[in-house]
mmCIF file of C-alpha atoms in Angstrom:
data_model
loop_
_atom_site.group_PDB
_atom_site.id
_atom_site.type_symbol
_atom_site.label_atom_id
_atom_site.label_comp_id
_atom_site.label_asym_id
_atom_site.label_seq_id
_atom_site.Cartn_x
_atom_site.Cartn_y
_atom_site.Cartn_z
ATOM 1 C CA GLN O 30 82.772 50.082 -163.579
ATOM 2 C CA VAL O 31 82.877 52.085 -160.152
ATOM 3 C CA GLN O 32 84.010 56.290 -160.574
ATOM 4 C CA LEU O 33 84.834 58.190 -157.662
ATOM 5 C CA VAL O 34 85.151 61.504 -158.175
ATOM 6 C CA GLU O 35 87.589 64.192 -156.021
ATOM 7 C CA SER O 36 87.126 67.994 -155.455
ATOM 8 C CA GLY O 37 88.096 70.860 -153.239
ATOM 9 C CA GLY O 38 92.103 70.327 -153.750
ATOM 10 C CA GLY O 39 93.669 74.121 -153.949
ATOM 11 C CA SER O 40 95.945 76.207 -153.141
ATOM 12 C CA VAL O 41 96.384 77.907 -149.660
ATOM 13 C CA GLN O 42 99.119 79.564 -147.530
ATOM 14 C CA ALA O 43 100.884 77.800 -144.879
ATOM 15 C CA GLY O 44 98.826 77.276 -141.264
ATOM 16 C CA GLY O 45 95.617 77.045 -143.757
ATOM 17 C CA SER O 46 92.840 73.474 -144.141
ATOM 18 C CA LEU O 47 91.445 72.629 -147.365
ATOM 19 C CA ARG O 48 88.347 70.188 -147.503
ATOM 20 C CA LEU O 49 88.131 67.634 -149.703
ATOM 21 C CA ALA O 50 85.622 65.168 -150.795
ATOM 22 C CA CYS O 51 84.826 61.701 -152.938
ATOM 23 C CA THR O 52 81.751 60.968 -154.580
ATOM 24 C CA PRO O 53 81.339 57.729 -155.111
ATOM 25 C CA SER O 54 78.890 56.033 -157.796
ATOM 26 C CA SER O 55 77.591 53.449 -155.599
ATOM 27 C CA SER O 56 77.213 53.551 -151.855
ATOM 28 C CA LEU O 57 80.154 54.355 -149.340
ATOM 29 C CA PHE O 58 78.892 51.003 -147.579
ATOM 30 C CA ALA O 59 79.580 48.880 -150.421
ATOM 31 C CA PHE O 60 82.790 49.114 -150.331
ATOM 32 C CA ASN O 61 85.260 46.968 -147.805
ATOM 33 C CA HIS O 62 87.098 51.053 -146.785
ATOM 34 C CA MET O 63 88.231 53.946 -148.409
ATOM 35 C CA GLY O 64 90.720 56.203 -148.346
ATOM 36 C CA TRP O 65 92.888 59.245 -149.636
ATOM 37 C CA TYR O 66 96.571 58.410 -151.022
ATOM 38 C CA ARG O 67 98.788 61.624 -151.856
ATOM 39 C CA GLN O 68 101.218 61.251 -154.748
ATOM 40 C CA VAL O 69 104.636 64.309 -154.827
ATOM 41 C CA ALA O 70 105.975 64.269 -158.588
ATOM 42 C CA GLY O 71 108.800 61.241 -158.158
ATOM 43 C CA TYR O 72 107.643 59.219 -155.516
ATOM 44 C CA GLN O 73 105.100 56.614 -155.412
ATOM 45 C CA ARG O 74 101.764 56.664 -153.870
ATOM 46 C CA GLU O 75 101.492 57.326 -149.751
ATOM 47 C CA LEU O 76 98.200 56.322 -148.284
ATOM 48 C CA ILE O 77 97.913 59.583 -145.735
ATOM 49 C CA ALA O 78 94.161 57.911 -144.240
ATOM 50 C CA LYS O 79 91.590 54.967 -144.753
ATOM 51 C CA VAL O 80 88.198 54.099 -143.219
ATOM 52 C CA SER O 81 86.657 50.669 -142.839
ATOM 53 C CA ARG O 82 83.036 50.360 -143.567
ATOM 54 C CA SER O 83 82.905 49.568 -139.703
ATOM 55 C CA GLY O 84 83.618 52.814 -139.213
ATOM 56 C CA SER O 85 87.314 52.366 -137.845
ATOM 57 C CA THR O 86 89.741 55.055 -139.213
ATOM 58 C CA THR O 87 93.390 55.036 -139.514
ATOM 59 C CA TYR O 88 96.338 57.764 -140.603
ATOM 60 C CA SER O 89 99.915 58.278 -141.430
ATOM 61 C CA ASP O 90 101.620 59.913 -138.840
ATOM 62 C CA LEU O 91 102.459 62.614 -141.379
ATOM 63 C CA VAL O 92 98.818 63.339 -140.349
ATOM 64 C CA LYS O 93 97.872 62.468 -137.536
ATOM 65 C CA GLY O 94 96.551 65.086 -135.169
ATOM 66 C CA ARG O 95 95.856 67.502 -138.366
ATOM 67 C CA PHE O 96 93.585 65.177 -140.685
ATOM 68 C CA ILE O 97 90.919 63.833 -140.314
ATOM 69 C CA ILE O 98 88.644 61.217 -142.996
ATOM 70 C CA SER O 99 85.132 61.134 -142.646
ATOM 71 C CA ARG O 100 81.783 59.954 -144.760
ATOM 72 C CA ASP O 101 78.497 61.397 -144.994
ATOM 73 C CA GLU O 102 75.998 58.890 -145.562
ATOM 74 C CA ASP O 103 73.098 61.180 -146.685
ATOM 75 C CA LYS O 104 75.491 62.764 -149.027
ATOM 76 C CA ASN O 105 76.883 59.647 -150.426
ATOM 77 C CA LEU O 106 80.318 61.156 -149.424
ATOM 78 C CA LEU O 107 83.988 60.869 -148.468
ATOM 79 C CA TYR O 108 85.613 63.165 -146.610
ATOM 80 C CA LEU O 109 89.323 64.632 -145.879
ATOM 81 C CA GLU O 110 89.582 67.248 -143.084
ATOM 82 C CA MET O 111 93.061 68.989 -143.678
ATOM 83 C CA ASP O 112 94.113 71.332 -140.994
ATOM 84 C CA ASN O 113 97.461 73.193 -140.732
ATOM 85 C CA LEU O 114 98.857 72.255 -143.685
ATOM 86 C CA ARG O 115 102.033 71.967 -144.368
ATOM 87 C CA PRO O 116 104.114 72.604 -147.742
ATOM 88 C CA ASP O 117 104.996 69.365 -148.093
ATOM 89 C CA ASP O 118 101.179 68.218 -148.045
ATOM 90 C CA THR O 119 101.622 69.316 -151.571
ATOM 91 C CA GLY O 120 100.532 66.831 -153.644
ATOM 92 C CA VAL O 121 97.755 65.362 -155.984
ATOM 93 C CA TYR O 122 95.681 63.475 -153.711
ATOM 94 C CA TYR O 123 93.859 60.349 -155.063
ATOM 95 C CA CYS O 124 90.513 58.917 -152.881
ATOM 96 C CA THR O 125 90.125 55.072 -153.794
ATOM 97 C CA ALA O 126 87.969 52.530 -152.977
ATOM 98 C CA GLU O 127 88.037 48.504 -152.522
ATOM 99 C CA LEU O 128 85.327 46.577 -153.850
ATOM 100 C CA PRO O 129 84.613 43.353 -152.901
ATOM 101 C CA VAL O 130 84.447 40.877 -155.903
ATOM 102 C CA GLY O 131 83.241 37.184 -155.259
ATOM 103 C CA LEU O 132 86.085 36.070 -152.724
ATOM 104 C CA LYS O 133 88.434 38.962 -153.327
ATOM 105 C CA ALA O 134 88.170 42.806 -154.059
ATOM 106 C CA ARG O 135 89.509 44.744 -156.473
ATOM 107 C CA THR O 136 90.971 48.412 -155.694
ATOM 108 C CA TYR O 137 89.192 51.908 -157.868
ATOM 109 C CA TRP O 138 91.468 55.109 -157.900
ATOM 110 C CA GLY O 139 89.559 58.710 -158.583
ATOM 111 C CA GLN O 140 91.736 61.195 -160.888
ATOM 112 C CA GLY O 141 93.251 63.383 -158.604
ATOM 113 C CA THR O 142 93.031 66.240 -157.244
ATOM 114 C CA GLN O 143 95.365 68.473 -156.674
ATOM 115 C CA VAL O 144 96.762 70.126 -153.166
ATOM 116 C CA THR O 145 99.559 73.082 -153.138
ATOM 117 C CA VAL O 146 100.558 74.615 -150.261
ATOM 118 C CA SER O 147 102.791 77.182 -150.285
ATOM 119 C CA SER O 148 104.853 79.414 -147.040
#
């Protein structure tokens, strides 16, 4: 069983920055990819950013140029650096990881961390 623990959420004013961290119970490189999703109350979770095992990254158009996903191999941490935050970035941010299981894959989720951006 894989566990993912997020940290770093909080409240910030528009234009500010936050850095989220995700600690997996397995090596970062055990996963096909890892990423961050955001959920706003009443809406489905949406992909914010993801990084593959090889290091290729994908970003939502909503955050391109403002958010950066990265990994720290030494600390075994996944980060989401969020700059120039806007009120519509508010939501619960979830760390996710896809683990290969035989010929299939299983997706794991963290418990989420709240980010609130005020205008």
